[in-house]
Coordinates of C-alpha atoms in Angstrom, one line a residue:
M6 CA -10.0 -70.5 56.4
T7 CA -13.3 -72.0 55.0
Y8 CA -14.3 -75.8 55.7
R9 CA -15.2 -77.0 52.3
Y10 CA -16.0 -80.5 50.7
S11 CA -12.8 -82.0 49.5
Q12 CA -12.9 -81.4 45.9
I13 CA -16.1 -83.2 46.2
F14 CA -13.9 -85.8 47.5
K15 CA -11.0 -85.1 44.8
N16 CA -12.8 -87.7 43.0
M17 CA -16.2 -89.3 42.8
I18 CA -16.3 -92.6 43.9
N19 CA -16.3 -94.9 40.9
L20 CA -17.7 -98.7 41.1
K21 CA -18.0 -101.0 38.5
L22 CA -20.8 -103.6 38.6
K23 CA -21.5 -105.5 35.7
K24 CA -19.6 -103.5 33.3
K25 CA -21.9 -100.3 34.5
Y26 CA -20.3 -97.6 36.2
I27 CA -22.2 -96.3 39.1
F28 CA -21.4 -93.0 40.4
I29 CA -21.8 -92.1 43.8
L30 CA -21.8 -88.7 45.4
L31 CA -21.9 -88.3 49.3
F32 CA -22.9 -85.2 51.0
S33 CA -22.5 -84.1 54.4
T34 CA -25.8 -83.0 56.3
I35 CA -23.8 -80.3 58.0
P36 CA -24.0 -77.0 56.9
L37 CA -20.7 -74.8 55.5
L38 CA -19.4 -72.5 57.9
S39 CA -16.7 -70.0 56.8
F40 CA -14.6 -69.1 59.5
S41 CA -12.9 -65.7 60.0
Q42 CA -10.5 -64.5 62.8
L43 CA -11.4 -61.8 65.3
S44 CA -9.5 -58.8 65.0
F45 CA -8.6 -55.5 66.6
S46 CA -8.2 -52.1 65.3
S47 CA -7.4 -48.6 66.5
I48 CA -10.1 -46.3 66.6
S49 CA -10.5 -42.6 68.1
I50 CA -10.6 -42.2 72.1
P51 CA -14.7 -42.8 73.0
T52 CA -16.2 -39.6 74.3
G53 CA -15.6 -39.3 77.9
I54 CA -12.5 -41.1 78.2
P55 CA -9.1 -39.6 79.0
A56 CA -7.2 -39.0 75.4
T57 CA -3.9 -38.0 76.8
T58 CA -1.9 -38.4 79.8
T59 CA 0.6 -36.7 81.6
G60 CA 3.9 -38.4 82.6
S61 CA 3.0 -38.3 86.3
A62 CA -0.3 -40.2 85.5
T63 CA 1.1 -43.4 84.2
T64 CA -0.9 -46.3 86.2
R65 CA -3.6 -44.0 87.4
V66 CA -6.4 -45.7 85.6
V67 CA -8.9 -48.2 87.5
T68 CA -11.6 -49.9 85.3
A69 CA -14.9 -51.3 87.0
D70 CA -18.7 -51.5 86.9
F71 CA -18.5 -48.6 89.7
D72 CA -22.4 -47.7 89.2
N73 CA -23.5 -51.4 89.2
D74 CA -25.5 -51.1 86.1
G75 CA -23.8 -53.9 83.9
D76 CA -21.0 -51.8 82.0
I77 CA -17.5 -50.6 82.6
D78 CA -16.9 -47.2 84.2
V79 CA -13.3 -45.6 84.5
L80 CA -11.5 -44.1 87.5
S81 CA -8.6 -41.9 86.4
Q82 CA -6.4 -39.2 87.9
L83 CA -4.7 -36.5 86.0
G84 CA -1.6 -36.3 87.7
G85 CA 0.2 -37.4 90.9
T86 CA -0.9 -37.9 94.4
G87 CA -3.2 -35.2 95.3
T88 CA -4.4 -34.0 91.6
Q89 CA -7.7 -34.1 90.2
V90 CA -9.7 -37.7 90.1
N91 CA -12.1 -38.1 87.7
Y92 CA -15.0 -40.5 87.2
H93 CA -16.3 -41.6 83.9
Q94 CA -19.2 -43.4 83.9
N95 CA -20.2 -45.6 80.9
N96 CA -23.8 -45.0 79.3
G97 CA -23.9 -48.6 78.0
A98 CA -23.0 -47.7 74.7
G99 CA -19.1 -46.7 74.9
V100 CA -20.0 -43.0 75.6
F101 CA -18.7 -41.6 79.1
T102 CA -20.0 -38.8 81.3
L103 CA -17.3 -37.3 83.2
F104 CA -17.6 -36.5 87.1
S105 CA -14.8 -34.5 88.5
G106 CA -13.5 -34.2 91.8
S107 CA -11.8 -30.7 93.2
G108 CA -9.4 -29.7 95.8
S109 CA -6.7 -31.9 97.2
P110 CA -7.3 -34.6 98.3
S111 CA -9.8 -34.8 95.5
T112 CA -13.5 -34.8 96.3
F113 CA -16.6 -35.5 94.7
S114 CA -19.7 -33.6 94.9
S115 CA -22.0 -35.7 92.5
G116 CA -22.1 -39.1 91.2
P117 CA -21.6 -42.8 92.7
F118 CA -18.4 -41.0 95.0
N119 CA -20.5 -37.9 95.9
G120 CA -19.0 -37.0 99.4
I121 CA -16.1 -39.6 98.6
S122 CA -12.3 -38.1 98.6
F123 CA -8.9 -39.5 96.7
T124 CA -5.6 -38.7 97.5
D125 CA -4.3 -41.2 94.9
V126 CA -6.2 -43.5 92.2
Q127 CA -3.5 -46.5 91.2
T128 CA -3.9 -49.5 89.4
N129 CA -1.9 -50.7 92.2
R130 CA -3.1 -49.1 95.0
T131 CA -7.0 -49.3 94.3
F132 CA -8.4 -53.0 94.1
V133 CA -12.1 -53.4 93.0
F134 CA -13.6 -56.3 93.8
D135 CA -16.8 -57.7 96.0
V136 CA -15.7 -57.4 99.4
D137 CA -18.9 -57.9 101.6
T138 CA -20.1 -60.2 99.2
D139 CA -23.7 -58.3 98.3
G140 CA -23.4 -58.6 94.4
D141 CA -21.8 -55.6 93.6
L142 CA -18.0 -54.1 93.5
D143 CA -16.3 -52.4 96.5
I144 CA -13.1 -50.6 96.8
F145 CA -10.1 -51.7 99.0
E146 CA -7.6 -49.0 98.9
T147 CA -4.3 -49.5 100.4
N148 CA -2.3 -47.0 102.2
N149 CA -4.1 -43.7 101.2
P150 CA -2.5 -41.9 102.4
S151 CA -1.1 -44.0 105.2
S152 CA -3.7 -46.5 105.9
N153 CA -6.2 -48.9 104.3
R154 CA -9.6 -47.6 103.2
F155 CA -12.8 -49.5 102.6
L156 CA -15.5 -47.9 100.4
Q157 CA -18.5 -49.8 100.3
N158 CA -20.7 -50.0 97.2
N159 CA -24.4 -50.1 97.9
N160 CA -25.8 -50.6 94.4
G161 CA -23.6 -47.8 92.9
V162 CA -23.6 -45.3 96.0
F163 CA -19.9 -45.3 97.7
T164 CA -19.7 -44.8 101.4
S165 CA -16.4 -45.0 103.4
V166 CA -16.8 -47.6 106.2
A167 CA -14.6 -49.4 108.6
L168 CA -12.4 -52.3 107.5
P169 CA -14.0 -55.6 107.5
S170 CA -12.7 -57.9 110.1
G171 CA -9.4 -60.2 109.0
V172 CA -8.4 -57.3 106.5
P173 CA -4.7 -55.4 107.2
T174 CA -5.1 -51.9 108.1
T175 CA -2.0 -50.9 106.7
M176 CA 0.4 -52.4 104.0
A177 CA 3.6 -52.0 105.7
G178 CA 5.5 -53.6 102.8
G179 CA 4.3 -51.2 100.1
F180 CA 0.9 -50.4 98.5
A181 CA 1.3 -52.8 95.6
R182 CA 1.7 -56.0 98.0
I183 CA -1.5 -57.7 97.2
I184 CA -3.0 -60.4 94.9
T185 CA -6.5 -60.6 94.3
G186 CA -8.5 -64.0 93.2
D187 CA -11.0 -66.5 94.0
F188 CA -8.3 -69.0 95.5
D189 CA -10.7 -71.4 97.5
N190 CA -13.1 -71.4 94.1
D191 CA -16.1 -70.6 96.5
G192 CA -17.5 -67.7 94.3
D193 CA -16.1 -65.1 96.6
I194 CA -12.8 -62.7 96.0
D195 CA -9.7 -63.6 98.6
F196 CA -6.4 -62.0 98.8
L197 CA -2.7 -62.9 99.4
H198 CA -0.6 -60.0 100.7
Q199 CA 2.8 -59.3 102.5
Q200 CA 3.7 -56.7 105.1
S201 CA 7.3 -56.3 104.1
T202 CA 9.6 -56.0 101.5
T203 CA 11.9 -58.8 102.9
I204 CA 12.0 -62.0 100.9
N205 CA 10.0 -64.8 102.4
T206 CA 8.5 -62.7 105.4
S207 CA 5.3 -61.3 106.4
I208 CA 3.1 -63.6 104.0
Y209 CA -0.6 -64.0 104.8
Y210 CA -3.9 -65.5 103.0
C211 CA -6.9 -63.7 103.9
E212 CA -9.7 -65.8 102.9
N213 CA -13.3 -64.4 102.3
T214 CA -15.9 -66.3 104.4
G215 CA -18.7 -65.1 102.1
G216 CA -20.1 -62.8 104.3
G217 CA -17.8 -59.9 104.2
T218 CA -15.2 -60.9 106.6
F219 CA -11.7 -62.7 106.1
T220 CA -10.1 -65.5 107.8
T221 CA -6.3 -64.9 108.0
F222 CA -3.7 -67.6 107.5
S223 CA 0.2 -66.7 108.0
A224 CA 3.2 -68.1 106.0
N225 CA 6.2 -69.0 108.1
A226 CA 9.6 -67.6 108.2
S227 CA 10.3 -69.1 105.0
G228 CA 7.1 -68.0 103.2
T229 CA 5.8 -71.2 103.4
F230 CA 2.1 -71.8 104.5
T231 CA 1.3 -74.8 106.9
S232 CA -2.5 -74.2 107.1
G233 CA -5.5 -73.6 104.4
I234 CA -5.6 -74.1 101.3
F235 CA -2.0 -72.8 100.6
N236 CA -0.9 -75.5 103.0
G237 CA 2.7 -76.7 101.5
M238 CA 3.2 -73.8 98.8
T239 CA 6.2 -71.3 99.6
F240 CA 6.1 -67.4 98.4
S241 CA 9.0 -65.2 98.1
H242 CA 7.3 -62.2 98.0
I243 CA 3.9 -61.0 97.0
V244 CA 3.4 -58.1 94.4
A245 CA 0.2 -57.2 92.8
T246 CA 2.0 -56.9 88.8
V247 CA 4.5 -59.9 90.0
G248 CA 1.7 -62.7 90.8
I249 CA -1.1 -62.7 88.6
A250 CA -4.1 -64.6 88.9
A251 CA -6.4 -66.1 86.1
D252 CA -7.5 -69.2 84.8
Y253 CA -4.7 -70.6 82.6
D254 CA -5.7 -74.2 82.5
N255 CA -9.1 -73.1 81.6
D256 CA -10.5 -75.7 84.4
G257 CA -12.8 -73.0 86.0
D258 CA -10.7 -71.8 88.9
S259 CA -8.1 -69.1 89.3
D260 CA -4.4 -70.3 89.0
L261 CA -1.5 -68.1 90.2
Y262 CA 1.6 -67.4 87.4
H263 CA 4.3 -65.7 89.9
F264 CA 7.0 -64.3 87.8
Q265 CA 10.4 -62.9 88.5
T266 CA 13.7 -62.1 86.9
T267 CA 15.3 -65.4 88.3
G268 CA 12.3 -67.5 87.5
T269 CA 8.8 -68.2 87.2
T270 CA 6.8 -70.3 89.2
F271 CA 3.2 -71.6 88.5
Y272 CA 0.8 -72.3 91.1
R273 CA -2.1 -74.3 89.7
N274 CA -5.6 -74.3 91.5
D275 CA -7.7 -77.6 91.4
N276 CA -11.3 -76.6 92.7
G277 CA -9.2 -74.9 95.9
T278 CA -6.5 -77.6 96.2
W279 CA -2.9 -75.8 95.1
S280 CA 0.0 -77.3 93.7
V281 CA 3.5 -75.9 92.1
Q282 CA 3.2 -77.4 88.6
A283 CA 4.9 -77.0 85.3
I284 CA 4.8 -73.5 83.5
P285 CA 1.7 -74.1 80.9
N286 CA 3.5 -74.7 77.7
G287 CA 4.2 -71.8 75.6
L288 CA 4.1 -69.2 78.5
P289 CA 7.4 -67.6 79.3
S290 CA 9.8 -68.9 82.3
T291 CA 11.4 -65.9 82.9
L292 CA 9.8 -62.1 82.7
S293 CA 10.6 -59.0 83.9
Q294 CA 7.7 -57.8 86.4
F295 CA 4.8 -55.8 85.0
R296 CA 5.3 -57.3 81.6
F297 CA 2.3 -59.9 81.6
L298 CA -1.2 -59.4 80.7
P299 CA -3.7 -62.1 80.8
A300 CA -6.9 -61.6 79.3
D301 CA -10.0 -63.5 76.8
F302 CA -8.6 -61.3 74.1
D303 CA -9.9 -63.5 71.1
G304 CA -13.5 -64.0 73.2
D305 CA -13.2 -67.7 72.9
G306 CA -13.7 -68.4 76.7
D307 CA -10.4 -68.9 77.6
I308 CA -7.6 -66.6 79.1
D309 CA -4.8 -65.6 76.3
V310 CA -1.7 -63.5 77.3
L311 CA 0.1 -60.6 75.9
Y312 CA 4.0 -60.5 77.3
Q313 CA 7.1 -58.9 76.9
L314 CA 10.2 -60.7 77.8
G315 CA 12.5 -57.5 77.9
S316 CA 11.9 -53.8 78.5
T317 CA 13.6 -52.7 75.3
I318 CA 11.2 -50.5 73.4
N319 CA 9.1 -52.5 70.4
D320 CA 11.6 -55.5 71.0
S321 CA 10.2 -59.2 72.4
I322 CA 6.4 -58.7 72.2
Y323 CA 4.3 -61.6 72.0
Y324 CA 0.7 -62.7 71.8
A325 CA -0.2 -66.0 73.2
T326 CA -3.4 -67.8 72.5
N327 CA -4.7 -70.6 74.9
N328 CA -6.3 -73.5 73.0
G329 CA -8.6 -74.2 75.7
S330 CA -6.5 -76.9 77.8
G331 CA -3.8 -74.5 78.8
V332 CA -1.6 -74.8 76.0
Y333 CA -0.3 -71.8 74.3
T334 CA 0.6 -70.4 70.9
S335 CA 2.9 -67.5 70.9
I336 CA 2.8 -64.9 67.9
A337 CA 5.8 -62.6 68.0
A338 CA 5.3 -59.0 66.8
T339 CA 8.5 -57.7 64.6
N340 CA 11.4 -56.8 66.8
G341 CA 12.2 -52.8 66.4
T342 CA 8.8 -52.4 65.3
G343 CA 6.6 -54.0 67.7
T344 CA 4.0 -54.8 64.9
F345 CA 2.0 -57.6 64.8
T346 CA 2.0 -59.4 61.5
N347 CA -0.8 -61.8 61.9
G348 CA -3.0 -63.2 64.9
P349 CA -5.9 -60.9 66.2
F350 CA -3.6 -57.7 66.7
N351 CA -2.5 -57.9 63.1
G352 CA -1.3 -54.3 62.0
L353 CA -1.1 -53.0 65.4
T354 CA 1.9 -51.5 67.1
F355 CA 2.8 -52.0 70.9
D356 CA 6.1 -50.2 72.0
H357 CA 5.5 -52.3 75.4
I358 CA 3.5 -54.7 77.5
F359 CA 3.1 -53.3 80.9
A360 CA 0.3 -54.2 83.2
T361 CA -0.4 -50.9 84.5
T362 CA -0.7 -49.1 81.3
I363 CA -2.5 -51.5 79.2
F364 CA -6.2 -52.2 80.5
P365 CA -8.3 -54.6 78.7
F366 CA -12.1 -53.9 79.2
D367 CA -15.4 -53.9 77.1
Y368 CA -15.8 -50.1 76.9
D369 CA -18.8 -50.3 74.2
N370 CA -20.3 -53.3 76.2
D371 CA -20.8 -55.5 73.2
G372 CA -19.6 -58.4 75.1
D373 CA -16.1 -58.3 74.1
I374 CA -12.7 -57.3 75.4
D375 CA -11.2 -53.9 74.0
V376 CA -8.0 -52.6 74.8
Y377 CA -7.4 -49.1 76.2
R378 CA -3.3 -48.2 76.5
I379 CA -1.9 -45.2 77.9
P380 CA 1.9 -44.0 77.5
L381 CA 4.6 -45.5 80.0
G382 CA 6.1 -43.2 82.1
A383 CA 5.6 -40.1 79.6
A384 CA 3.2 -37.7 78.8
G385 CA 1.3 -38.4 75.3
N386 CA -1.8 -39.7 73.4
N387 CA -4.1 -42.5 74.6
T388 CA -5.1 -45.0 72.3
M389 CA -8.2 -47.6 72.1
Y390 CA -8.1 -50.7 70.0
Q391 CA -11.5 -51.7 69.5
C392 CA -12.5 -55.5 69.0
S393 CA -14.3 -56.4 65.8
G394 CA -17.5 -58.4 65.7
T395 CA -20.8 -58.9 67.4
P396 CA -20.8 -61.8 70.1
P397 CA -23.4 -64.4 69.9
T398 CA -26.9 -63.4 71.6
L399 CA -30.3 -64.6 72.0
T400 CA -32.9 -62.7 70.3
T401 CA -35.9 -65.6 71.3
R402 CA -35.8 -68.4 73.0
T403 CA -38.9 -71.3 73.7
P404 CA -39.9 -71.8 76.3
L405 CA -39.4 -68.3 77.5
N406 CA -37.4 -67.4 80.7
G407 CA -39.9 -68.0 83.7
A408 CA -42.5 -69.6 81.7
T409 CA -44.7 -71.8 83.6
G410 CA -47.5 -74.9 82.5
V411 CA -44.8 -76.0 80.2
N412 CA -45.4 -79.1 78.3
T413 CA -43.0 -81.9 79.9
S414 CA -42.4 -83.2 76.3
T415 CA -40.9 -79.5 75.4
N416 CA -37.9 -79.2 73.1
L417 CA -35.9 -76.2 73.4
T418 CA -35.5 -73.5 70.6
L419 CA -32.7 -71.1 70.7
T420 CA -32.6 -68.0 68.2
F421 CA -29.5 -66.3 68.1
N422 CA -28.6 -62.8 66.3
E423 CA -25.9 -64.7 64.0
N424 CA -25.1 -68.2 62.7
V425 CA -23.6 -70.6 65.4
T426 CA -22.1 -73.8 65.4
A427 CA -21.0 -76.2 68.6
G428 CA -17.2 -76.7 69.9
S429 CA -16.0 -80.1 70.1
T430 CA -15.1 -80.1 73.6
K431 CA -16.6 -78.5 76.9
N432 CA -20.0 -78.4 75.0
N433 CA -22.5 -79.9 77.2
I434 CA -26.1 -78.4 77.8
Y435 CA -27.5 -79.3 81.1
I436 CA -31.1 -79.4 82.4
K437 CA -30.8 -78.8 85.6
R438 CA -33.7 -79.0 88.3
F439 CA -34.1 -75.8 90.1
S440 CA -35.0 -77.1 94.0
D441 CA -31.9 -79.1 94.5
N442 CA -29.4 -78.4 91.3
V443 CA -29.4 -81.9 90.3
T444 CA -28.6 -82.5 86.7
V445 CA -31.4 -84.7 85.1
Q446 CA -30.1 -84.3 81.3
T447 CA -26.9 -83.8 79.8
I448 CA -26.9 -82.8 76.1
P449 CA -23.8 -82.3 74.2
S450 CA -24.4 -79.2 71.5
N451 CA -22.5 -81.7 68.7
S452 CA -24.9 -84.4 69.2
G453 CA -27.9 -85.5 67.3
N454 CA -29.9 -84.1 69.7
V455 CA -29.0 -80.7 68.7
S456 CA -30.2 -79.6 65.4
G457 CA -29.8 -76.1 63.4
L458 CA -26.0 -75.8 64.0
G459 CA -24.6 -73.9 61.1
T460 CA -27.7 -71.7 61.3
N461 CA -29.0 -68.9 63.4
T462 CA -31.9 -71.1 64.9
V463 CA -31.1 -74.3 67.0
T464 CA -33.3 -76.6 68.5
I465 CA -32.4 -78.9 71.4
S466 CA -34.5 -82.2 71.9
L467 CA -35.0 -83.3 75.4
A468 CA -36.3 -86.5 76.9
P469 CA -39.6 -86.1 79.0
L470 CA -39.5 -84.0 81.9
S471 CA -41.3 -84.0 85.2
N472 CA -44.6 -82.7 85.7
S473 CA -45.0 -79.7 87.8
T474 CA -41.3 -79.2 88.1
Q475 CA -39.0 -75.8 87.9
Y476 CA -36.0 -76.7 85.5
Y477 CA -33.0 -74.4 84.6
V478 CA -30.7 -74.6 81.6
T479 CA -27.2 -74.1 81.8
F480 CA -23.9 -74.3 79.1
E481 CA -20.6 -75.0 78.9
E482 CA -18.2 -72.4 77.3
Q483 CA -18.3 -74.0 73.8
S484 CA -21.8 -75.0 73.5
F485 CA -22.2 -72.7 70.9
R486 CA -19.8 -70.5 69.1
D487 CA -19.8 -68.0 65.9
N488 CA -17.8 -68.0 63.0
Q489 CA -14.8 -66.1 64.7
G490 CA -14.8 -68.5 67.6
V491 CA -16.7 -66.0 70.2
I492 CA -18.7 -68.1 72.5
F493 CA -22.1 -67.9 73.4
G494 CA -22.2 -66.4 76.9
Y495 CA -21.4 -62.9 78.6
Y496 CA -18.3 -60.8 79.4
N497 CA -16.9 -60.9 83.0
H498 CA -14.6 -57.9 83.5
Q499 CA -13.6 -59.5 86.8
N500 CA -12.0 -62.6 85.4
R501 CA -11.3 -61.0 82.1
K502 CA -13.2 -63.7 79.8
R503 CA -16.6 -64.5 78.3
N504 CA -18.3 -67.1 80.7
A505 CA -20.9 -69.5 79.4
Y506 CA -24.1 -69.0 81.6
S507 CA -24.5 -71.1 84.1
N508 CA -26.8 -69.7 86.7
K509 CA -30.2 -70.2 87.5
S510 CA -31.7 -66.9 86.6
F511 CA -30.6 -66.9 82.9
W512 CA -33.1 -69.3 81.9
S513 CA -35.9 -71.1 83.9
F514 CA -39.1 -72.9 83.4
T515 CA -41.9 -74.7 84.9
T516 CA -43.6 -77.8 83.4
G517 CA -47.1 -78.9 84.1
I518 CA -50.7 -77.1 84.6
L519 CA -50.8 -73.9 86.6
S520 CA -51.8 -74.4 90.0
N521 CA -55.2 -73.5 91.1
E522 CA -54.3 -70.4 92.8
N523 CA -52.8 -69.0 89.3
F524 CA -55.6 -70.2 87.7
I525 CA -58.0 -68.1 89.9
L526 CA -56.0 -65.0 89.9
N527 CA -55.9 -65.4 86.0
T528 CA -60.0 -65.2 86.0
K529 CA -59.7 -62.0 88.1
L530 CA -57.4 -60.3 85.5
S531 CA -57.3 -59.2 82.0
I532 CA -54.3 -58.0 80.3
Y533 CA -54.7 -56.2 76.6
P534 CA -53.6 -55.5 73.9
N535 CA -51.4 -58.1 72.5
P536 CA -49.2 -57.3 70.7
I537 CA -48.6 -53.9 72.4
Q538 CA -47.4 -50.2 71.0
D539 CA -47.4 -47.4 73.9
Y540 CA -49.5 -48.9 76.2
L541 CA -50.8 -51.9 78.1
N542 CA -54.2 -52.3 80.3
I543 CA -53.9 -54.2 83.1
N544 CA -57.5 -54.5 84.8
F545 CA -58.8 -56.7 87.9
D546 CA -62.6 -58.1 88.4
T547 CA -61.9 -57.6 91.9
P548 CA -59.1 -56.2 94.0
L549 CA -56.3 -57.9 95.0
T550 CA -53.8 -58.0 98.0
N551 CA -50.7 -56.0 97.2
P552 CA -50.4 -56.6 93.8
R553 CA -47.3 -55.5 91.4
L554 CA -46.0 -55.9 88.1
E555 CA -42.6 -56.9 86.7
I556 CA -41.8 -56.8 83.2
V557 CA -39.3 -59.5 82.4
D558 CA -37.0 -59.6 79.1
I559 CA -35.9 -62.9 77.4
N560 CA -32.6 -62.8 79.4
G561 CA -34.3 -62.7 82.6
R562 CA -33.7 -59.4 83.2
I563 CA -36.3 -57.5 85.3
L564 CA -36.8 -54.0 83.4
F565 CA -39.9 -53.0 85.9
N566 CA -41.1 -53.6 88.9
Q567 CA -43.9 -51.4 90.3
S568 CA -46.8 -51.8 92.7
L569 CA -50.5 -51.7 91.3
Y570 CA -52.7 -49.6 93.4
S571 CA -56.3 -49.8 91.1
T572 CA -58.0 -52.1 89.8
T573 CA -57.6 -50.6 86.6
N574 CA -53.9 -49.8 85.4
K575 CA -52.7 -48.1 82.2
I576 CA -48.9 -48.8 81.8
N577 CA -46.8 -47.1 79.5
T578 CA -44.9 -49.2 77.4
S579 CA -43.3 -46.9 74.6
S580 CA -39.7 -47.1 76.0
L581 CA -39.7 -50.9 75.5
P582 CA -37.7 -52.0 72.6
I583 CA -39.4 -54.3 69.9
G584 CA -39.4 -57.9 71.3
I585 CA -40.9 -60.6 73.8
Y586 CA -41.5 -60.0 77.3
L587 CA -43.0 -61.4 80.2
F588 CA -45.4 -59.7 82.4
K589 CA -45.9 -61.1 85.8
I590 CA -48.9 -59.9 88.0
I591 CA -47.5 -61.0 91.7
S592 CA -50.1 -60.9 94.5
K593 CA -50.7 -62.7 97.6
E594 CA -53.6 -64.6 95.9
G595 CA -51.3 -65.9 93.5
T596 CA -49.0 -64.9 90.1
A597 CA -50.2 -64.6 86.8
T598 CA -47.8 -64.5 83.8
K599 CA -48.6 -63.6 80.3
K600 CA -46.2 -63.2 77.5
I601 CA -46.4 -59.9 75.3
I602 CA -44.9 -59.1 72.2
K603 CA -43.9 -55.4 71.4
Q604 CA -44.2 -54.5 67.8
Y605 CA -43.5 -51.0 67.2

């Protein structure tokens, strides 16, 4: 669809004044922007990912950033219990390196799982989340082989350790009877679990305290909680593929869609306060278990759903797209073929929708969700559906992240890899004070304070800021988006959607003149050449106390951190991509920051 002037208002405005015709032509000041639809296409299975599956290996795939390097890896098992387990490590560009366990149980001798043995790897048994809240993803494994296990991740290296306080040691009611999610909306992952197969009995909520321990709340004999955040809520049972946690109403917290053949309950979360509400408009009220898969398939920052109403091959398959407020519009695949004829999956065929055989994850690390599918219950070929397009990303920004001495009358300039526009809602840009997180300015991206929409360079006009103050910039999900509706942000595999940047580290700067301490350090320091090619020289007039060098990219990522042991240093910069970087010299005497351009 293309927005055009309505045939230049269909007719030119014709006014007759004193027998003379004056033609008035009005032009919009907003640039034209052509909108196209994001789409998926079937591609060859990427190198290093299993291309075929045995019948006994159905559901034996788990996806997560196991090595803590920012891309999604894969754990898989070739057959049933006790068979070989493989770890497929993503190189960041969608090529995977294979590490294989040996023996039974399958034991790794290298890679992140070196020394770890697996009896089973199953979607409903291997739960990956940051159990100890230290910033990387751990594994909580249920009933392997008979008791639960905690594999603690320490920056990409796993160790089997004692279960955290408050975590159940066994899952007496079955290995799949756990549902994870940030239910109290405090930034860490909690979980519901059941220790029985009997309806309404032995149901618990384990609330993460944020330090790797859990507080347990028990439901009564009727399955009703009488304390905690679920106070007054009743659950008939807890099963991983029956209760699906996701932000269905797009208000920033995880809700719970709990379905069964007799009916579905929608538990809505409002910042940690729970209530039973009507099922979101457009989602099914009855559904068979497993046949429901939420994810941000179209990259617009909200949760969509693939689902199937029955169990007949190729029939009753739907894609429901979220309008951004929790109202869904369903697109049906053709019954009998399972082929979509419109929407992002146009031309693709699904024989079933099964949550434990279809895995949405960003295999190529380009910021959108791809779909990896294995056969259901039988041996066969696996499929990869790749999402088209490139999400909007920053190429440069002013001020740079971490900049100091910024003028109090500065504006913000963002240059993207493609043209962007603004959403009509949830489009605020916030300027916040770093010290106390207070919002000092709120700028809607579709307001007059933002110029350049429809191009790849956008300027945000700010009111004057305070002197000698550190600020940071955050965005709502629709602040900027491209012509396919994909938002400016990043893909979060934990909640399966693109999130807007809202953390301090993404973009901060400090106004005013550099402190005297920094001035003294700068007088002792020379950094050259600028621009750089293969090497950068860093020299001190006099020795500094424990100096070290940090190289930071425009996204705030620290690429290099090394102590400087001499007053003359030659740093190899040949591996840095072309771009703009901050070189920080940090010592007891102060901190000096210099913007360096890499040309070649």
